[in-house]
Amino acid sequence: MVEQQLIERCKKGDREAQRLLYEQFSGALYGCCLKYAPNQQEAQDILQDSFITIYAKISQFKNKGSFEGWCKRITINTALQRYRGTQVHFLKNEEHIIDQSDDVDTLEDVAMDEMLVMIQSLPHQYRMVFSLYVLDGQSHKEIAGLMNININTSKSNLSRARFKLQQMIQEWRINNKCDAS
């Protein structure tokens, strides 16, 4: 079935069309949820909440731009709303924060699933900013607006996230060298 026909049927409340839409987009949207959730169960909850919102607001989709992109925006907003207001734990010694130019997201020796586990273990606000900036390409200004934080807070959280990831990656490398011996 053509995507546009599926969308139109969903706008009319067609349950079969909703099921087909879920089957078509749930995989990509679940991947998006995993970037923001601390674990798979939370990601699944965000996915379900996102689809509830997608079905409720599908009549607002005006066929401008990609439908998948529209769904991803809803999914990201759902994740952000879920964690908005949760307290973040700050590092005590900021002089050890790594420079933003040290891209931990370009590491070739760390498997993607290992990196995802590391990202998921970040404190929620660090995880949100890191995912929005590095994985979804949002600017600090956009992140500040989405998360209702200051631009400098976004930059600081990204630096702290990168620092924590760097520590986790170093630990992972040490553990893997020991395992390989």
mmCIF file of C-alpha atoms in Angstrom:
data_model
loop_
_atom_site.group_PDB
_atom_site.id
_atom_site.type_symbol
_atom_site.label_atom_id
_atom_site.label_comp_id
_atom_site.label_asym_id
_atom_site.label_seq_id
_atom_site.Cartn_x
_atom_site.Cartn_y
_atom_site.Cartn_z
ATOM 1 C CA MET A 1 0.000 0.000 0.000
ATOM 2 C CA VAL A 2 1.246 3.466 -0.849
ATOM 3 C CA GLU A 3 2.303 5.529 2.178
ATOM 4 C CA GLN A 4 -0.111 8.359 1.352
ATOM 5 C CA GLN A 5 -3.085 5.963 1.217
ATOM 6 C CA LEU A 6 -2.041 4.476 4.532
ATOM 7 C CA ILE A 7 -1.874 7.944 6.110
ATOM 8 C CA GLU A 8 -5.311 8.861 4.751
ATOM 9 C CA ARG A 9 -6.809 5.644 6.128
ATOM 10 C CA CYS A 10 -5.199 6.361 9.518
ATOM 11 C CA LYS A 11 -6.724 9.847 9.485
ATOM 12 C CA LYS A 12 -10.111 8.114 9.263
ATOM 13 C CA GLY A 13 -9.307 5.927 12.292
ATOM 14 C CA ASP A 14 -8.779 2.699 10.321
ATOM 15 C CA ARG A 15 -7.259 0.254 12.864
ATOM 16 C CA GLU A 16 -5.759 -2.004 10.183
ATOM 17 C CA ALA A 17 -4.023 0.993 8.617
ATOM 18 C CA GLN A 18 -2.698 1.968 12.052
ATOM 19 C CA ARG A 19 -1.280 -1.535 12.482
ATOM 20 C CA LEU A 20 0.373 -1.372 9.052
ATOM 21 C CA LEU A 21 1.766 2.074 9.823
ATOM 22 C CA TYR A 22 3.184 0.758 13.086
ATOM 23 C CA GLU A 23 4.802 -2.186 11.287
ATOM 24 C CA GLN A 24 6.298 0.106 8.667
ATOM 25 C CA PHE A 25 7.789 2.738 10.991
ATOM 26 C CA SER A 26 8.241 1.122 14.415
ATOM 27 C CA GLY A 27 11.734 -0.190 13.674
ATOM 28 C CA ALA A 28 13.180 3.191 12.718
ATOM 29 C CA LEU A 29 11.346 4.972 15.523
ATOM 30 C CA TYR A 30 12.444 2.384 18.083
ATOM 31 C CA GLY A 31 16.042 3.078 17.072
ATOM 32 C CA CYS A 32 15.354 6.749 17.709
ATOM 33 C CA CYS A 33 13.881 5.917 21.141
ATOM 34 C CA LEU A 34 16.944 3.887 22.109
ATOM 35 C CA LYS A 35 19.102 7.005 21.729
ATOM 36 C CA TYR A 36 17.135 8.810 24.425
ATOM 37 C CA ALA A 37 16.078 6.043 26.812
ATOM 38 C CA PRO A 38 18.269 4.564 29.542
ATOM 39 C CA ASN A 39 17.165 1.017 28.630
ATOM 40 C CA GLN A 40 15.102 -1.019 26.166
ATOM 41 C CA GLN A 41 11.959 -1.072 28.316
ATOM 42 C CA GLU A 42 11.910 2.734 28.540
ATOM 43 C CA ALA A 43 12.544 2.907 24.784
ATOM 44 C CA GLN A 44 9.564 0.628 24.184
ATOM 45 C CA ASP A 45 7.403 2.833 26.428
ATOM 46 C CA ILE A 46 8.487 5.949 24.526
ATOM 47 C CA LEU A 47 7.724 4.194 21.238
ATOM 48 C CA GLN A 48 4.207 3.309 22.377
ATOM 49 C CA ASP A 49 3.565 6.840 23.664
ATOM 50 C CA SER A 50 4.892 8.220 20.391
ATOM 51 C CA PHE A 51 2.512 6.120 18.311
ATOM 52 C CA ILE A 52 -0.419 7.204 20.453
ATOM 53 C CA THR A 53 0.520 10.807 19.678
ATOM 54 C CA ILE A 54 1.140 10.042 15.993
ATOM 55 C CA TYR A 55 -2.320 8.496 15.644
ATOM 56 C CA ALA A 56 -3.933 11.347 17.581
ATOM 57 C CA LYS A 57 -2.213 14.054 15.511
ATOM 58 C CA ILE A 58 -1.989 12.387 12.117
ATOM 59 C CA SER A 59 -4.646 14.741 10.742
ATOM 60 C CA GLN A 60 -2.143 17.574 11.333
ATOM 61 C CA PHE A 61 0.319 16.045 8.847
ATOM 62 C CA LYS A 62 -0.066 18.172 5.711
ATOM 63 C CA ASN A 63 2.114 16.119 3.329
ATOM 64 C CA LYS A 64 4.896 18.700 3.540
ATOM 65 C CA GLY A 65 8.193 16.948 4.025
ATOM 66 C CA SER A 66 8.802 13.360 4.975
ATOM 67 C CA PHE A 67 6.197 11.502 7.013
ATOM 68 C CA GLU A 68 8.961 9.528 8.712
ATOM 69 C CA GLY A 69 10.683 12.803 9.640
ATOM 70 C CA TRP A 70 7.395 14.085 11.086
ATOM 71 C CA CYS A 71 7.081 10.875 13.129
ATOM 72 C CA LYS A 72 10.689 11.177 14.349
ATOM 73 C CA ARG A 73 10.046 14.731 15.574
ATOM 74 C CA ILE A 74 7.061 13.461 17.551
ATOM 75 C CA THR A 75 9.156 10.609 18.948
ATOM 76 C CA ILE A 76 11.991 12.915 20.013
ATOM 77 C CA ASN A 77 9.514 15.322 21.620
ATOM 78 C CA THR A 78 7.861 12.404 23.430
ATOM 79 C CA ALA A 79 11.242 11.317 24.812
ATOM 80 C CA LEU A 80 12.097 14.864 25.855
ATOM 81 C CA GLN A 81 8.739 15.322 27.595
ATOM 82 C CA ARG A 82 9.215 12.052 29.456
ATOM 83 C CA TYR A 83 12.497 13.205 30.984
ATOM 84 C CA ARG A 84 11.879 16.939 31.262
ATOM 85 C CA GLY A 85 12.434 18.157 34.791
ATOM 86 C CA THR A 86 14.549 15.215 35.900
ATOM 87 C CA GLN A 87 17.542 16.370 37.899
ATOM 88 C CA VAL A 88 20.995 16.077 36.376
ATOM 89 C CA HIS A 89 24.138 15.302 38.352
ATOM 90 C CA PHE A 90 27.030 17.637 37.578
ATOM 91 C CA LEU A 91 30.699 16.781 37.683
ATOM 92 C CA LYS A 92 32.558 18.295 40.615
ATOM 93 C CA ASN A 93 35.795 18.990 38.764
ATOM 94 C CA GLU A 94 35.125 20.651 35.425
ATOM 95 C CA GLU A 95 38.781 21.124 34.480
ATOM 96 C CA HIS A 96 38.898 17.532 33.188
ATOM 97 C CA ILE A 97 36.064 17.958 30.694
ATOM 98 C CA ILE A 98 37.307 17.024 27.251
ATOM 99 C CA ASP A 99 37.244 19.431 24.336
ATOM 100 C CA GLN A 100 34.231 19.170 22.026
ATOM 101 C CA SER A 101 36.548 18.537 19.087
ATOM 102 C CA ASP A 102 37.424 15.114 20.552
ATOM 103 C CA ASP A 103 34.701 13.175 18.763
ATOM 104 C CA VAL A 104 33.862 10.046 20.720
ATOM 105 C CA ASP A 105 31.148 9.250 18.185
ATOM 106 C CA THR A 106 33.689 8.444 15.435
ATOM 107 C CA LEU A 107 35.392 5.536 17.201
ATOM 108 C CA GLU A 108 35.859 2.573 14.937
ATOM 109 C CA ASP A 109 36.910 -0.059 17.477
ATOM 110 C CA VAL A 110 33.750 0.210 19.589
ATOM 111 C CA ALA A 111 30.804 -1.800 18.297
ATOM 112 C CA MET A 112 27.592 0.157 17.765
ATOM 113 C CA ASP A 113 25.685 -1.902 20.321
ATOM 114 C CA GLU A 114 28.410 -1.255 22.916
ATOM 115 C CA MET A 115 28.319 2.473 22.160
ATOM 116 C CA LEU A 116 24.519 2.477 22.508
ATOM 117 C CA VAL A 117 24.791 0.842 25.942
ATOM 118 C CA MET A 118 27.276 3.518 26.960
ATOM 119 C CA ILE A 119 25.036 6.323 25.687
ATOM 120 C CA GLN A 120 22.045 4.806 27.490
ATOM 121 C CA SER A 121 23.988 4.743 30.755
ATOM 122 C CA LEU A 122 24.627 8.506 30.687
ATOM 123 C CA PRO A 123 22.611 10.662 33.096
ATOM 124 C CA HIS A 124 19.388 11.564 31.300
ATOM 125 C CA GLN A 125 20.153 15.207 30.481
ATOM 126 C CA TYR A 126 23.617 14.356 29.169
ATOM 127 C CA ARG A 127 22.087 11.542 27.088
ATOM 128 C CA MET A 128 19.414 13.871 25.688
ATOM 129 C CA VAL A 129 21.837 16.627 24.697
ATOM 130 C CA PHE A 130 24.372 14.152 23.285
ATOM 131 C CA SER A 131 21.712 12.376 21.216
ATOM 132 C CA LEU A 132 20.153 15.580 19.942
ATOM 133 C CA TYR A 133 23.491 17.161 19.036
ATOM 134 C CA VAL A 134 25.626 14.253 17.841
ATOM 135 C CA LEU A 135 23.095 11.719 16.598
ATOM 136 C CA ASP A 136 20.293 13.977 15.350
ATOM 137 C CA GLY A 137 22.329 17.018 14.259
ATOM 138 C CA GLN A 138 20.463 19.632 16.292
ATOM 139 C CA SER A 139 22.196 22.918 17.131
ATOM 140 C CA HIS A 140 22.707 24.042 20.723
ATOM 141 C CA LYS A 141 20.111 26.765 20.127
ATOM 142 C CA GLU A 142 17.570 24.156 18.979
ATOM 143 C CA ILE A 143 18.417 21.879 21.903
ATOM 144 C CA ALA A 144 18.025 24.758 24.352
ATOM 145 C CA GLY A 145 14.556 25.438 22.960
ATOM 146 C CA LEU A 146 13.503 21.784 22.950
ATOM 147 C CA MET A 147 14.729 21.103 26.468
ATOM 148 C CA ASN A 148 13.916 24.501 27.948
ATOM 149 C CA ILE A 149 17.533 25.063 29.025
ATOM 150 C CA ASN A 150 20.183 27.713 28.396
ATOM 151 C CA ILE A 151 22.435 27.356 25.315
ATOM 152 C CA ASN A 152 25.493 27.265 27.567
ATOM 153 C CA THR A 153 23.885 24.492 29.612
ATOM 154 C CA SER A 154 23.467 22.529 26.394
ATOM 155 C CA LYS A 155 27.138 23.029 25.525
ATOM 156 C CA SER A 156 28.223 22.117 29.043
ATOM 157 C CA ASN A 157 26.061 18.974 29.088
ATOM 158 C CA LEU A 158 27.492 17.901 25.739
ATOM 159 C CA SER A 159 31.039 18.337 27.044
ATOM 160 C CA ARG A 160 30.207 16.381 30.185
ATOM 161 C CA ALA A 161 28.534 13.637 28.160
ATOM 162 C CA ARG A 162 31.589 13.349 25.938
ATOM 163 C CA PHE A 163 33.850 13.228 29.003
ATOM 164 C CA LYS A 164 31.811 10.451 30.613
ATOM 165 C CA LEU A 165 31.693 8.536 27.315
ATOM 166 C CA GLN A 166 35.446 8.914 26.936
ATOM 167 C CA GLN A 167 35.896 7.406 30.408
ATOM 168 C CA MET A 168 33.549 4.523 29.565
ATOM 169 C CA ILE A 169 35.323 3.883 26.259
ATOM 170 C CA GLN A 170 38.727 3.808 27.953
ATOM 171 C CA GLU A 171 37.388 1.361 30.519
ATOM 172 C CA TRP A 172 35.817 -0.748 27.750
ATOM 173 C CA ARG A 173 39.132 -0.848 25.862
ATOM 174 C CA ILE A 174 41.006 -1.924 28.990
ATOM 175 C CA ASN A 175 38.448 -4.670 29.673
ATOM 176 C CA ASN A 176 38.552 -5.870 26.062
ATOM 177 C CA LYS A 177 42.363 -6.018 26.046
ATOM 178 C CA CYS A 178 42.199 -8.160 29.177
ATOM 179 C CA ASP A 179 39.527 -10.391 27.602
ATOM 180 C CA ALA A 180 41.587 -10.812 24.407
ATOM 181 C CA SER A 181 44.648 -12.052 26.342
#
